[in-house]
């Protein structure tokens, strides 16, 4: 990266960071009760806002939710771009390829088979060991699913075949979860269904002590894999000729993606479309495939899109909260359709 390019990239990062801080401020201020921005700042700095209840609303409820959205959006976007590069597939992400389903199976085994309440309520009953166990179960499920997809990708060169495999794997896992639900108590089933809608509001400060470090480790690992990911863009054979240890690079990418998909799914539910849509949004905005640019910008824009989706789901000024997965689908589906349409148009022109 030359000096001019580095300066432009630094300016872009600072601009995105400023926009993200602004969105965090708005997300803290609006909701079922609107809080003046000056009171938000006072509450965050430990002062006494104009109404004492504002401090409780901001510090105890909205700040953990906004931080969860920020980390989850950044994590899913980083996981998505890693998987798209690893599989050389523009439609790869933790949700489409069944990785989130694997994580959901891990959570379902804990929630439905071990007797919890589901999502944050389950975590609250099990203490910090329960938080860690739930994240580990989801990460193991995600890692297992990812290993299956990686093994299959070595034999299935067709993008369509790989996507069908992901769909079939999701259907298979869905069948197991359905069986678990069928034999579970009604209140556990209801709680699990609520968890499956997705939400950033189920993580309180105690769960944040587990969720934040685990997610940050996954994001840091992803940022450290810039060189292997750039080498994989050139194809595995060429990457090996450049001295890349392919097995080690694949394992590191799988580990990072599994940690991120597993932690986010465990604490927020299976969140769709962020992992696939945000990397393409970044490529369209910055017109580059260099992971030195894409990974940091994906993390920032993923956080922004997640906060925006949560803001819409909260229906500011209203009492109703929409399912988060429905909102992310409304945002992400048009981008995925545009990707498929563009690919089809390119194929038609080449014929």
XYZ file of C-alpha atoms in Angstrom:
351
model
C 0.000 0.000 0.000
C 1.566 3.322 -1.060
C 1.527 6.473 1.088
C -1.446 7.994 -0.765
C -3.411 4.749 -0.523
C -2.582 4.378 3.174
C -3.689 7.961 3.903
C -6.964 7.469 2.024
C -7.604 4.209 3.837
C -6.845 5.797 7.235
C -9.284 8.622 6.427
C -11.939 6.065 5.417
C -11.497 4.169 8.668
C -11.748 7.380 10.715
C -14.889 8.391 8.806
C -16.520 4.984 9.366
C -15.535 5.097 13.024
C -17.135 8.543 13.405
C -20.352 7.320 11.742
C -20.360 4.255 14.012
C -19.977 6.418 17.139
C -22.871 8.583 15.935
C -25.053 5.512 15.398
C -24.177 4.216 18.867
C -25.306 7.562 20.311
C -28.625 7.398 18.429
C -29.173 3.755 19.445
C -28.628 4.687 23.098
C -30.940 7.691 22.904
C -33.995 6.272 21.106
C -36.314 3.462 22.111
C -39.624 3.003 23.882
C -38.429 5.932 26.056
C -36.460 8.623 24.219
C -33.542 10.018 26.227
C -31.917 13.384 25.376
C -28.413 12.945 23.963
C -26.977 15.186 26.690
C -28.415 12.832 29.328
C -26.949 9.842 27.458
C -23.484 11.397 27.685
C -23.979 12.268 31.359
C -25.122 8.714 32.158
C -22.165 7.187 30.281
C -19.683 9.375 32.148
C -21.107 8.407 35.545
C -22.969 11.668 36.200
C -26.576 12.246 37.243
C -28.943 12.767 34.249
C -32.030 15.012 34.486
C -34.125 11.946 35.452
C -32.548 9.154 37.569
C -34.329 6.478 35.551
C -32.343 7.514 32.454
C -29.129 6.196 34.030
C -30.720 2.774 34.564
C -32.149 2.682 31.038
C -28.840 3.632 29.423
C -26.326 1.735 31.542
C -28.249 -1.400 32.478
C -30.325 -2.013 29.338
C -29.324 -0.102 26.217
C -25.527 -0.054 26.514
C -25.170 -3.887 26.730
C -27.621 -4.272 23.828
C -25.754 -1.793 21.615
C -22.350 -3.313 22.460
C -23.759 -6.764 21.660
C -25.020 -5.539 18.274
C -21.659 -3.908 17.582
C -19.639 -7.047 18.387
C -22.075 -9.469 16.731
C -22.240 -7.435 13.502
C -18.459 -7.091 13.320
C -17.970 -10.770 14.128
C -20.457 -12.111 11.583
C -19.098 -9.845 8.842
C -15.529 -11.033 9.533
C -16.682 -14.675 9.589
C -18.554 -14.144 6.315
C -15.624 -12.677 4.403
C -13.299 -15.412 5.657
C -15.671 -18.114 4.451
C -16.224 -16.460 1.070
C -12.454 -16.404 0.551
C -11.849 -19.905 1.928
C -14.534 -21.485 -0.284
C -13.996 -19.016 -3.170
C -17.756 -18.691 -3.113
C -19.546 -15.300 -3.070
C -22.623 -16.856 -1.425
C -20.787 -18.448 1.494
C -21.550 -17.311 5.017
C -22.188 -19.029 8.369
C -25.955 -19.026 7.807
C -26.138 -20.240 4.184
C -23.612 -23.074 4.557
C -25.225 -24.462 7.692
C -22.579 -23.252 10.172
C -25.160 -21.327 12.183
C -27.335 -24.454 12.120
C -24.454 -26.408 13.668
C -24.163 -23.743 16.369
C -27.943 -23.857 16.867
C -27.729 -27.612 17.387
C -25.109 -27.059 20.101
C -27.401 -24.536 21.810
C -30.454 -26.764 21.354
C -28.664 -29.676 23.014
C -27.905 -27.439 26.006
C -31.269 -25.633 26.153
C -33.662 -28.456 25.284
C -31.754 -31.524 26.405
C -30.020 -30.104 29.477
C -33.097 -28.341 30.812
C -32.423 -24.610 30.467
C -34.803 -21.823 29.609
C -33.191 -20.627 26.392
C -30.895 -17.792 25.365
C -30.101 -15.297 28.089
C -32.608 -16.747 30.543
C -30.808 -20.075 30.398
C -27.474 -18.376 30.870
C -28.785 -16.445 33.862
C -29.653 -19.704 35.585
C -26.298 -21.384 35.022
C -23.854 -18.649 36.059
C -20.639 -17.758 34.202
C -19.785 -21.416 33.701
C -23.103 -21.774 31.918
C -22.280 -18.766 29.738
C -18.948 -20.303 28.805
C -20.479 -23.747 28.308
C -23.172 -22.380 25.998
C -20.607 -20.508 23.906
C -18.389 -23.613 23.795
C -21.327 -25.840 22.746
C -22.289 -23.432 19.971
C -18.663 -23.048 18.812
C -18.188 -26.833 18.758
C -21.382 -27.193 16.730
C -20.260 -24.455 14.326
C -16.732 -25.905 14.071
C -18.080 -29.412 13.378
C -20.397 -28.107 10.662
C -17.593 -26.062 9.129
C -15.258 -29.079 9.041
C -17.944 -31.091 7.214
C -18.380 -28.310 4.652
C -14.598 -27.962 4.190
C -14.256 -31.720 3.676
C -17.097 -31.687 1.152
C -15.696 -28.638 -0.664
C -12.589 -30.672 -1.513
C -14.769 -32.995 -3.584
C -17.583 -30.691 -4.683
C -16.189 -28.082 -7.065
C -19.636 -26.809 -8.019
C -20.816 -23.737 -6.106
C -24.431 -24.846 -6.483
C -23.631 -28.314 -5.103
C -21.926 -26.778 -2.071
C -24.897 -24.524 -1.385
C -27.288 -27.469 -1.728
C -25.086 -29.386 0.725
C -25.390 -26.470 3.172
C -29.165 -26.450 2.753
C -29.364 -30.217 3.282
C -27.148 -30.005 6.341
C -29.384 -27.248 7.739
C -32.440 -29.408 7.045
C -30.793 -32.390 8.778
C -29.881 -30.316 11.835
C -33.370 -28.779 11.796
C -34.828 -32.284 11.936
C -32.728 -33.146 15.007
C -33.744 -29.874 16.687
C -37.405 -30.614 15.854
C -37.100 -34.022 17.514
C -35.534 -32.419 20.588
C -38.375 -29.880 20.677
C -40.997 -32.596 20.260
C -39.817 -34.348 23.416
C -39.187 -31.166 25.434
C -41.446 -29.301 27.856
C -43.661 -26.601 26.318
C -41.973 -23.686 28.112
C -38.516 -24.776 26.862
C -39.827 -25.056 23.298
C -41.394 -21.604 23.523
C -38.183 -20.116 24.883
C -36.098 -21.830 22.169
C -38.390 -20.464 19.442
C -38.005 -16.958 20.912
C -34.222 -17.435 20.892
C -34.330 -18.522 17.238
C -35.916 -15.170 16.262
C -32.604 -13.513 17.159
C -32.052 -10.594 19.517
C -29.224 -8.405 20.752
C -31.156 -7.640 23.924
C -30.543 -10.899 25.796
C -26.963 -10.150 26.852
C -26.617 -8.450 30.250
C -23.318 -7.305 31.760
C -22.565 -10.730 33.237
C -22.900 -12.470 29.876
C -20.949 -9.610 28.272
C -17.932 -10.658 30.368
C -17.874 -13.884 28.304
C -19.329 -12.709 24.992
C -17.063 -9.678 24.460
C -13.662 -11.388 25.035
C -14.612 -14.466 22.983
C -15.852 -12.346 20.068
C -12.858 -10.001 20.225
C -10.494 -12.998 20.115
C -12.283 -14.266 16.994
C -12.123 -10.831 15.335
C -8.432 -10.387 16.269
C -7.646 -13.827 14.827
C -9.461 -12.883 11.620
C -7.477 -9.621 11.348
C -4.255 -11.594 11.836
C -5.082 -13.790 8.829
C -4.841 -11.029 6.234
C -1.822 -12.507 4.405
C -3.142 -16.106 4.180
C -6.545 -14.835 3.025
C -4.948 -12.642 0.340
C -2.862 -15.633 -0.791
C -5.985 -17.839 -0.978
C -7.539 -15.319 -3.386
C -4.954 -16.463 -5.940
C -5.987 -20.117 -5.665
C -4.716 -22.869 -3.413
C -2.005 -24.101 -5.805
C -0.534 -20.635 -6.291
C -0.825 -19.898 -2.554
C 1.161 -23.056 -1.771
C 3.803 -22.081 -4.307
C 4.160 -18.799 -2.366
C 5.029 -20.779 0.754
C 1.610 -20.770 2.417
C 0.982 -23.716 4.726
C -2.476 -24.501 3.359
C -3.527 -26.880 6.119
C -2.553 -24.452 8.873
C -4.196 -21.495 7.115
C -7.454 -23.396 6.604
C -7.468 -24.502 10.237
C -6.914 -20.931 11.470
C -9.733 -19.585 9.262
C -12.073 -22.363 10.416
C -11.192 -21.712 14.059
C -11.816 -17.977 13.763
C -15.101 -18.392 11.848
C -16.314 -21.100 14.248
C -15.552 -18.957 17.320
C -17.377 -15.961 15.831
C -20.400 -17.856 14.479
C -20.624 -19.968 17.634
C -20.399 -17.087 20.126
C -22.851 -14.855 18.254
C -25.347 -17.691 17.740
C -25.109 -18.786 21.372
C -25.812 -15.346 22.793
C -27.945 -13.696 20.090
C -29.589 -16.556 18.186
C -28.995 -17.477 14.538
C -28.643 -14.073 12.805
C -28.967 -14.382 9.031
C -27.720 -12.277 6.094
C -25.152 -10.101 7.932
C -22.327 -12.523 7.149
C -23.098 -12.683 3.439
C -24.316 -9.150 2.717
C -21.751 -6.975 4.518
C -18.597 -8.293 2.723
C -20.258 -7.646 -0.655
C -21.374 -4.217 0.508
C -17.739 -3.423 1.379
C -16.458 -4.739 -1.974
C -19.018 -2.591 -3.798
C -18.170 0.513 -1.741
C -14.375 0.231 -1.811
C -13.881 -1.764 -5.048
C -11.113 -3.946 -3.667
C -10.563 -7.568 -2.704
C -7.516 -6.819 -0.533
C -8.205 -8.169 2.956
C -5.976 -5.463 4.490
C -8.836 -3.102 3.547
C -11.803 -5.440 3.644
C -11.415 -6.971 7.104
C -11.328 -3.687 9.095
C -14.042 -2.076 6.971
C -16.203 -5.216 7.184
C -15.915 -5.116 10.983
C -16.989 -1.439 11.096
C -19.787 -1.687 8.518
C -20.979 -4.991 10.002
C -21.312 -3.229 13.361
C -23.224 -0.355 11.706
C -25.649 -2.636 9.863
C -26.277 -4.644 13.040
C -27.018 -1.478 15.034
C -29.286 -0.211 12.236
C -31.165 -3.542 12.164
C -31.557 -3.444 15.949
C -32.833 0.151 15.805
C -35.491 -0.847 13.270
C -36.401 -3.943 15.300
C -36.871 -1.824 18.434
C -39.492 0.320 16.671
C -38.470 3.598 18.418
C -41.395 5.183 20.227
C -43.437 1.978 20.130
C -43.974 -0.931 22.502
C -43.475 -3.696 19.915
C -40.100 -5.344 19.207
C -39.766 -7.024 15.807
C -37.871 -10.324 15.312
C -34.297 -9.343 14.490
C -33.929 -12.058 11.845
C -36.868 -10.604 9.912
C -35.183 -7.182 9.840
C -31.760 -8.521 8.763
C -33.499 -10.508 6.004
C -35.194 -7.351 4.698
C -31.804 -5.579 4.616
C -29.701 -8.490 3.340
C -31.962 -10.297 0.851
C -31.875 -7.518 -1.815
C -28.064 -7.525 -1.687
C -27.936 -11.322 -2.139
C -30.427 -11.099 -5.024
C -28.253 -8.399 -6.627
C -25.185 -10.675 -6.338
C -27.004 -13.594 -7.989
C -28.461 -11.325 -10.675
C -25.064 -9.818 -11.476
C -23.517 -13.298 -11.709
C -26.295 -14.470 -14.025
C -25.928 -11.395 -16.228
C -22.156 -11.960 -16.483
C -22.731 -15.608 -17.401
C -25.305 -14.607 -20.042
C -22.906 -12.097 -21.629
C -20.127 -14.700 -21.768
C -22.366 -17.197 -23.592
